[in-house]
Each structure stands twice: as structure tokens, then as C-alpha cells.
Amino acid sequence: MLRKLKEHSFKRIQLCKDNEYIKVKGKAFPIGEPLLSPIGKRKCLYYKIQVEEKRSNGKSSSWRTIIKEEKFQNFMIENEGDKAIVMAETPKLDKTTYLNQDVAYTSGTWNDAPEFLEKYLASHGRKSTGFLGFNKSLRYKEGIIEIGEQITVLGVGNWKESDHNFDRYSSKSLHISGNRQQKLIITDLLKALNPKKSR
């Protein structure tokens, strides 16, 4: 993903042409009511959660993903006064999202899962304990796009009629989406903000 991003230089939103594959950076803001992340309880625009269980066969052990949840909404990105709409509701096969997993919890033998994590597991038909009541070894990870967080977006830009009126001189706003050939990429990794373009 980082290699793909480095193939493109950052560009001002207002300089984007229709159907251009454009890379922009800026702060993310909601268009409507923001989401609330289930684990970190933070207002956000996008969250990804992964819960893993440690499984053992006697000789070795490994982590197996038991819950993978992703929720998102279209949101606004702003840079130097320019604004665009990031179409995060683009179909899954047409986008790639990598978020820094900055909230993490564990539960296990001597560490009971707190009530809010137990409720989260139950909402997905899971429990923190096994058949005999012993705690399972679980780890919980959550990554989000926070309100006002600096992010990088690569996608296909199109100027469309909009009700948001970002520009008082135009009724059109830039919508950034993706397709199978030119995927929408969204990330909050600091490395992606490096302006260097690969040769």
C-alpha cells in the first residue's frame, strides 16, 4: 500500500480533474453524525476491529481471528481550505484501508474480560470463557479515523453536484472513490504523509 501511494505526488483538491487518480492529504471531518467505536468508545468516521483467540494443539499455539468488524461512513477531507468528500462507502473490493490499531486489550487465564468487552463479544455470538468456564486467551485491537485526524487518501476524483456547498462559487464538490483498477486507499499511517515520490 505504501509503495502504491509513493507512486503518486500529493495534489491540491481544487486542481483535480474529472476521473483523475489523485492523492491528497488533510484532516478528516464528519458530514453527518459520527460513529462511536465499540471498544475505545471514541467518536470517529471509520473503525476496524479485530479479535483474536490463542489456540493450542499441545505442541504449538497460534492466534486465530474470531471477529473482524469494519464500519464506516462517507466523510470530508480538508487541506489548505480545500474540501472533498471521501466515498468510504465504496464497495469493499474497490478500496483498501489501513488504520493504526492504537487501542488494544487482552484477556486470559488471570485476566477477566471487562463487562464492555464481554458485551461486545456477545453481540457477535462469542464469549470470553470456554466450555468449562475457563478464560480464553483473547486480544482485541481497534483502529479508527478520528475527527480532525490527518490522513492520506488516494482515489478517483469526480466533480459532482453537491448539497454541501464547500465552495460558495460552485455547486459541485470533489468526490473521491475507487474501482477494481484504481482502488480507493485510505490510511492514517504517518509514513504515508511522506511527500517523496518513487521513481
mmCIF file of C-alpha atoms in Angstrom:
data_model
loop_
_atom_site.group_PDB
_atom_site.id
_atom_site.type_symbol
_atom_site.label_atom_id
_atom_site.label_comp_id
_atom_site.label_asym_id
_atom_site.label_seq_id
_atom_site.Cartn_x
_atom_site.Cartn_y
_atom_site.Cartn_z
ATOM 1 C CA MET A 1 0.000 0.000 0.000
ATOM 2 C CA LEU A 2 2.802 2.434 0.884
ATOM 3 C CA ARG A 3 4.591 1.634 -2.377
ATOM 4 C CA LYS A 4 1.405 2.363 -4.291
ATOM 5 C CA LEU A 5 0.984 5.682 -2.505
ATOM 6 C CA LYS A 6 4.566 6.709 -3.250
ATOM 7 C CA GLU A 7 3.920 6.296 -6.970
ATOM 8 C CA HIS A 8 1.832 9.487 -6.771
ATOM 9 C CA SER A 9 2.563 13.027 -5.643
ATOM 10 C CA PHE A 10 0.202 14.962 -3.393
ATOM 11 C CA LYS A 11 -2.091 17.349 -5.230
ATOM 12 C CA ARG A 12 -4.349 20.232 -4.271
ATOM 13 C CA ILE A 13 -8.006 19.214 -4.227
ATOM 14 C CA GLN A 14 -9.055 22.180 -6.361
ATOM 15 C CA LEU A 15 -6.571 21.193 -9.101
ATOM 16 C CA CYS A 16 -8.033 17.708 -9.586
ATOM 17 C CA LYS A 17 -9.542 16.892 -12.970
ATOM 18 C CA ASP A 18 -12.509 14.576 -13.566
ATOM 19 C CA ASN A 19 -11.553 10.863 -13.434
ATOM 20 C CA GLU A 20 -8.021 11.680 -12.254
ATOM 21 C CA TYR A 21 -6.350 9.267 -9.832
ATOM 22 C CA ILE A 22 -5.372 11.739 -7.141
ATOM 23 C CA LYS A 23 -3.509 11.585 -3.832
ATOM 24 C CA VAL A 24 -4.480 14.115 -1.179
ATOM 25 C CA LYS A 25 -3.786 14.640 2.493
ATOM 26 C CA GLY A 26 -5.744 16.550 5.070
ATOM 27 C CA LYS A 27 -7.857 16.419 8.184
ATOM 28 C CA ALA A 28 -10.944 14.200 8.294
ATOM 29 C CA PHE A 29 -14.305 15.565 9.429
ATOM 30 C CA PRO A 30 -17.839 14.114 9.530
ATOM 31 C CA ILE A 31 -20.558 15.094 7.102
ATOM 32 C CA GLY A 32 -23.309 13.846 9.405
ATOM 33 C CA GLU A 33 -23.472 12.209 12.834
ATOM 34 C CA PRO A 34 -20.143 10.472 13.567
ATOM 35 C CA LEU A 35 -19.773 6.829 14.575
ATOM 36 C CA LEU A 36 -18.846 5.613 18.061
ATOM 37 C CA SER A 37 -16.175 2.925 18.172
ATOM 38 C CA PRO A 38 -17.314 -0.132 20.220
ATOM 39 C CA ILE A 39 -14.071 -0.759 22.127
ATOM 40 C CA GLY A 40 -12.377 2.620 22.549
ATOM 41 C CA LYS A 41 -15.728 4.450 22.790
ATOM 42 C CA ARG A 42 -14.411 7.236 20.565
ATOM 43 C CA LYS A 43 -16.290 9.366 18.047
ATOM 44 C CA CYS A 44 -14.928 8.562 14.632
ATOM 45 C CA LEU A 45 -15.574 8.296 10.898
ATOM 46 C CA TYR A 46 -14.264 4.782 10.342
ATOM 47 C CA TYR A 47 -13.319 1.897 12.626
ATOM 48 C CA LYS A 48 -11.814 -1.538 12.185
ATOM 49 C CA ILE A 49 -11.798 -4.145 14.943
ATOM 50 C CA GLN A 50 -10.050 -7.483 15.144
ATOM 51 C CA VAL A 51 -10.445 -10.002 17.965
ATOM 52 C CA GLU A 52 -8.097 -12.989 18.050
ATOM 53 C CA GLU A 53 -8.092 -16.154 20.138
ATOM 54 C CA LYS A 54 -4.970 -18.115 21.021
ATOM 55 C CA ARG A 55 -5.363 -21.742 20.020
ATOM 56 C CA SER A 56 -3.032 -24.552 21.075
ATOM 57 C CA ASN A 57 -2.675 -28.092 19.756
ATOM 58 C CA GLY A 58 -0.331 -29.228 22.514
ATOM 59 C CA LYS A 59 2.921 -28.654 20.636
ATOM 60 C CA SER A 60 2.430 -25.166 19.320
ATOM 61 C CA SER A 61 -0.008 -22.285 19.511
ATOM 62 C CA SER A 62 -1.222 -19.593 17.158
ATOM 63 C CA TRP A 63 -3.628 -16.671 17.052
ATOM 64 C CA ARG A 64 -6.845 -17.100 15.096
ATOM 65 C CA THR A 65 -9.146 -14.222 14.151
ATOM 66 C CA ILE A 66 -12.655 -14.820 15.532
ATOM 67 C CA ILE A 67 -14.183 -11.370 14.930
ATOM 68 C CA LYS A 68 -13.399 -8.898 12.183
ATOM 69 C CA GLU A 69 -15.622 -5.840 12.071
ATOM 70 C CA GLU A 70 -15.431 -2.743 9.915
ATOM 71 C CA LYS A 71 -17.817 0.218 9.915
ATOM 72 C CA PHE A 72 -17.553 3.487 8.048
ATOM 73 C CA GLN A 73 -19.317 6.463 6.536
ATOM 74 C CA ASN A 74 -18.573 8.964 3.797
ATOM 75 C CA PHE A 75 -16.662 11.895 5.256
ATOM 76 C CA MET A 76 -14.939 15.140 4.368
ATOM 77 C CA ILE A 77 -11.203 15.751 3.992
ATOM 78 C CA GLU A 78 -9.885 19.317 4.266
ATOM 79 C CA ASN A 79 -6.480 20.726 3.347
ATOM 80 C CA GLU A 80 -5.478 24.367 2.987
ATOM 81 C CA GLY A 81 -9.110 25.425 2.800
ATOM 82 C CA ASP A 82 -9.952 22.925 0.043
ATOM 83 C CA LYS A 83 -12.522 20.229 0.828
ATOM 84 C CA ALA A 84 -13.554 16.945 -0.779
ATOM 85 C CA ILE A 85 -15.877 14.065 0.039
ATOM 86 C CA VAL A 86 -14.193 10.700 0.586
ATOM 87 C CA MET A 87 -16.593 7.972 -0.523
ATOM 88 C CA ALA A 88 -15.667 5.459 2.188
ATOM 89 C CA GLU A 89 -18.899 3.584 1.365
ATOM 90 C CA THR A 90 -17.197 2.435 -1.854
ATOM 91 C CA PRO A 91 -17.596 -1.381 -2.283
ATOM 92 C CA LYS A 92 -15.080 -3.460 -0.328
ATOM 93 C CA LEU A 93 -13.326 -4.857 -3.418
ATOM 94 C CA ASP A 94 -12.722 -1.327 -4.706
ATOM 95 C CA LYS A 95 -10.833 0.001 -1.692
ATOM 96 C CA THR A 96 -8.003 -0.667 0.745
ATOM 97 C CA THR A 97 -7.975 0.767 4.253
ATOM 98 C CA TYR A 98 -5.121 0.538 6.743
ATOM 99 C CA LEU A 99 -5.655 2.103 10.165
ATOM 100 C CA ASN A 100 -3.216 2.289 13.029
ATOM 101 C CA GLN A 101 -4.512 -0.077 15.730
ATOM 102 C CA ASP A 102 -3.976 2.259 18.666
ATOM 103 C CA VAL A 103 -6.356 0.630 21.176
ATOM 104 C CA ALA A 104 -5.605 -2.875 22.421
ATOM 105 C CA TYR A 105 -6.842 -5.096 25.264
ATOM 106 C CA THR A 106 -6.143 -8.661 26.317
ATOM 107 C CA SER A 107 -7.984 -11.164 28.480
ATOM 108 C CA GLY A 108 -6.889 -14.595 29.612
ATOM 109 C CA THR A 109 -6.251 -17.032 32.452
ATOM 110 C CA TRP A 110 -5.769 -14.481 35.237
ATOM 111 C CA ASN A 111 -7.329 -11.541 33.451
ATOM 112 C CA ASP A 112 -11.120 -11.451 33.088
ATOM 113 C CA ALA A 113 -12.597 -9.523 30.186
ATOM 114 C CA PRO A 114 -14.267 -6.296 31.405
ATOM 115 C CA GLU A 115 -18.034 -6.068 31.035
ATOM 116 C CA PHE A 116 -17.988 -3.851 27.941
ATOM 117 C CA LEU A 117 -15.770 -6.350 26.097
ATOM 118 C CA GLU A 118 -17.993 -9.213 27.248
ATOM 119 C CA LYS A 119 -20.984 -7.365 25.773
ATOM 120 C CA TYR A 120 -19.090 -6.763 22.545
ATOM 121 C CA LEU A 121 -18.226 -10.469 22.254
ATOM 122 C CA ALA A 122 -21.852 -11.404 22.985
ATOM 123 C CA SER A 123 -23.064 -9.110 20.186
ATOM 124 C CA HIS A 124 -21.037 -11.336 17.837
ATOM 125 C CA GLY A 125 -22.133 -14.612 19.414
ATOM 126 C CA ARG A 126 -18.888 -15.101 21.345
ATOM 127 C CA LYS A 127 -17.800 -15.403 24.990
ATOM 128 C CA SER A 128 -14.517 -14.830 26.817
ATOM 129 C CA THR A 129 -14.816 -18.193 28.568
ATOM 130 C CA GLY A 130 -14.723 -21.753 27.288
ATOM 131 C CA PHE A 131 -16.897 -24.819 27.890
ATOM 132 C CA LEU A 132 -15.638 -25.356 31.463
ATOM 133 C CA GLY A 133 -15.758 -21.669 32.382
ATOM 134 C CA PHE A 134 -12.038 -21.011 31.998
ATOM 135 C CA ASN A 135 -10.963 -17.761 30.372
ATOM 136 C CA LYS A 136 -9.872 -17.933 26.753
ATOM 137 C CA SER A 137 -6.708 -16.098 25.720
ATOM 138 C CA LEU A 138 -8.056 -13.218 23.651
ATOM 139 C CA ARG A 139 -6.663 -9.993 22.283
ATOM 140 C CA TYR A 140 -8.708 -7.107 20.974
ATOM 141 C CA LYS A 141 -7.452 -4.439 18.535
ATOM 142 C CA GLU A 142 -9.163 -1.308 17.264
ATOM 143 C CA GLY A 143 -8.142 1.293 14.724
ATOM 144 C CA ILE A 144 -10.144 4.387 13.845
ATOM 145 C CA ILE A 145 -10.137 7.581 11.826
ATOM 146 C CA GLU A 146 -10.689 10.222 14.472
ATOM 147 C CA ILE A 147 -12.402 13.535 13.860
ATOM 148 C CA GLY A 148 -9.721 16.024 12.820
ATOM 149 C CA GLU A 149 -7.099 13.312 12.258
ATOM 150 C CA GLN A 150 -4.545 13.828 9.484
ATOM 151 C CA ILE A 151 -4.935 11.125 6.825
ATOM 152 C CA THR A 152 -3.847 10.241 3.293
ATOM 153 C CA VAL A 153 -6.293 9.322 0.533
ATOM 154 C CA LEU A 154 -5.677 8.046 -2.994
ATOM 155 C CA GLY A 155 -8.642 7.657 -5.300
ATOM 156 C CA VAL A 156 -10.515 8.650 -8.435
ATOM 157 C CA GLY A 157 -11.798 12.197 -8.253
ATOM 158 C CA ASN A 158 -15.031 13.374 -9.856
ATOM 159 C CA TRP A 159 -16.735 16.749 -9.597
ATOM 160 C CA LYS A 160 -20.424 16.249 -8.825
ATOM 161 C CA GLU A 161 -23.379 18.375 -7.823
ATOM 162 C CA SER A 162 -23.482 18.511 -4.043
ATOM 163 C CA ASP A 163 -25.665 19.871 -1.254
ATOM 164 C CA HIS A 164 -22.658 20.554 0.980
ATOM 165 C CA ASN A 165 -21.605 23.850 -0.650
ATOM 166 C CA PHE A 166 -17.914 23.615 0.199
ATOM 167 C CA ASP A 167 -17.251 26.338 -2.376
ATOM 168 C CA ARG A 168 -19.648 29.278 -2.434
ATOM 169 C CA TYR A 169 -18.767 29.884 -6.097
ATOM 170 C CA SER A 170 -19.686 26.372 -7.252
ATOM 171 C CA SER A 171 -22.450 23.862 -6.601
ATOM 172 C CA LYS A 172 -20.044 20.969 -7.291
ATOM 173 C CA SER A 173 -17.785 19.136 -4.836
ATOM 174 C CA LEU A 174 -14.974 16.694 -5.475
ATOM 175 C CA HIS A 175 -15.973 13.094 -4.648
ATOM 176 C CA ILE A 176 -13.063 10.650 -4.223
ATOM 177 C CA SER A 177 -13.914 6.964 -4.760
ATOM 178 C CA GLY A 178 -12.322 3.868 -6.313
ATOM 179 C CA ASN A 179 -12.755 0.893 -8.625
ATOM 180 C CA ARG A 180 -11.084 -2.502 -9.216
ATOM 181 C CA GLN A 181 -8.255 -0.997 -11.286
ATOM 182 C CA GLN A 182 -7.766 2.212 -9.285
ATOM 183 C CA LYS A 183 -8.612 1.385 -5.704
ATOM 184 C CA LEU A 184 -9.568 3.908 -3.089
ATOM 185 C CA ILE A 185 -6.807 3.859 -0.460
ATOM 186 C CA ILE A 186 -7.382 5.399 2.981
ATOM 187 C CA THR A 187 -4.779 5.375 5.749
ATOM 188 C CA ASP A 188 -3.738 7.273 8.868
ATOM 189 C CA LEU A 189 -0.160 5.947 8.826
ATOM 190 C CA LEU A 190 2.373 8.740 9.306
ATOM 191 C CA LYS A 191 4.674 7.133 6.717
ATOM 192 C CA ALA A 192 2.037 7.771 4.058
ATOM 193 C CA LEU A 193 2.351 11.526 4.609
ATOM 194 C CA ASN A 194 5.922 11.447 3.244
ATOM 195 C CA PRO A 195 5.709 13.573 0.084
ATOM 196 C CA LYS A 196 8.548 11.704 -1.653
ATOM 197 C CA LYS A 197 7.504 10.129 -4.951
ATOM 198 C CA SER A 198 9.183 6.901 -6.031
ATOM 199 C CA ARG A 199 10.907 6.836 -9.424
#
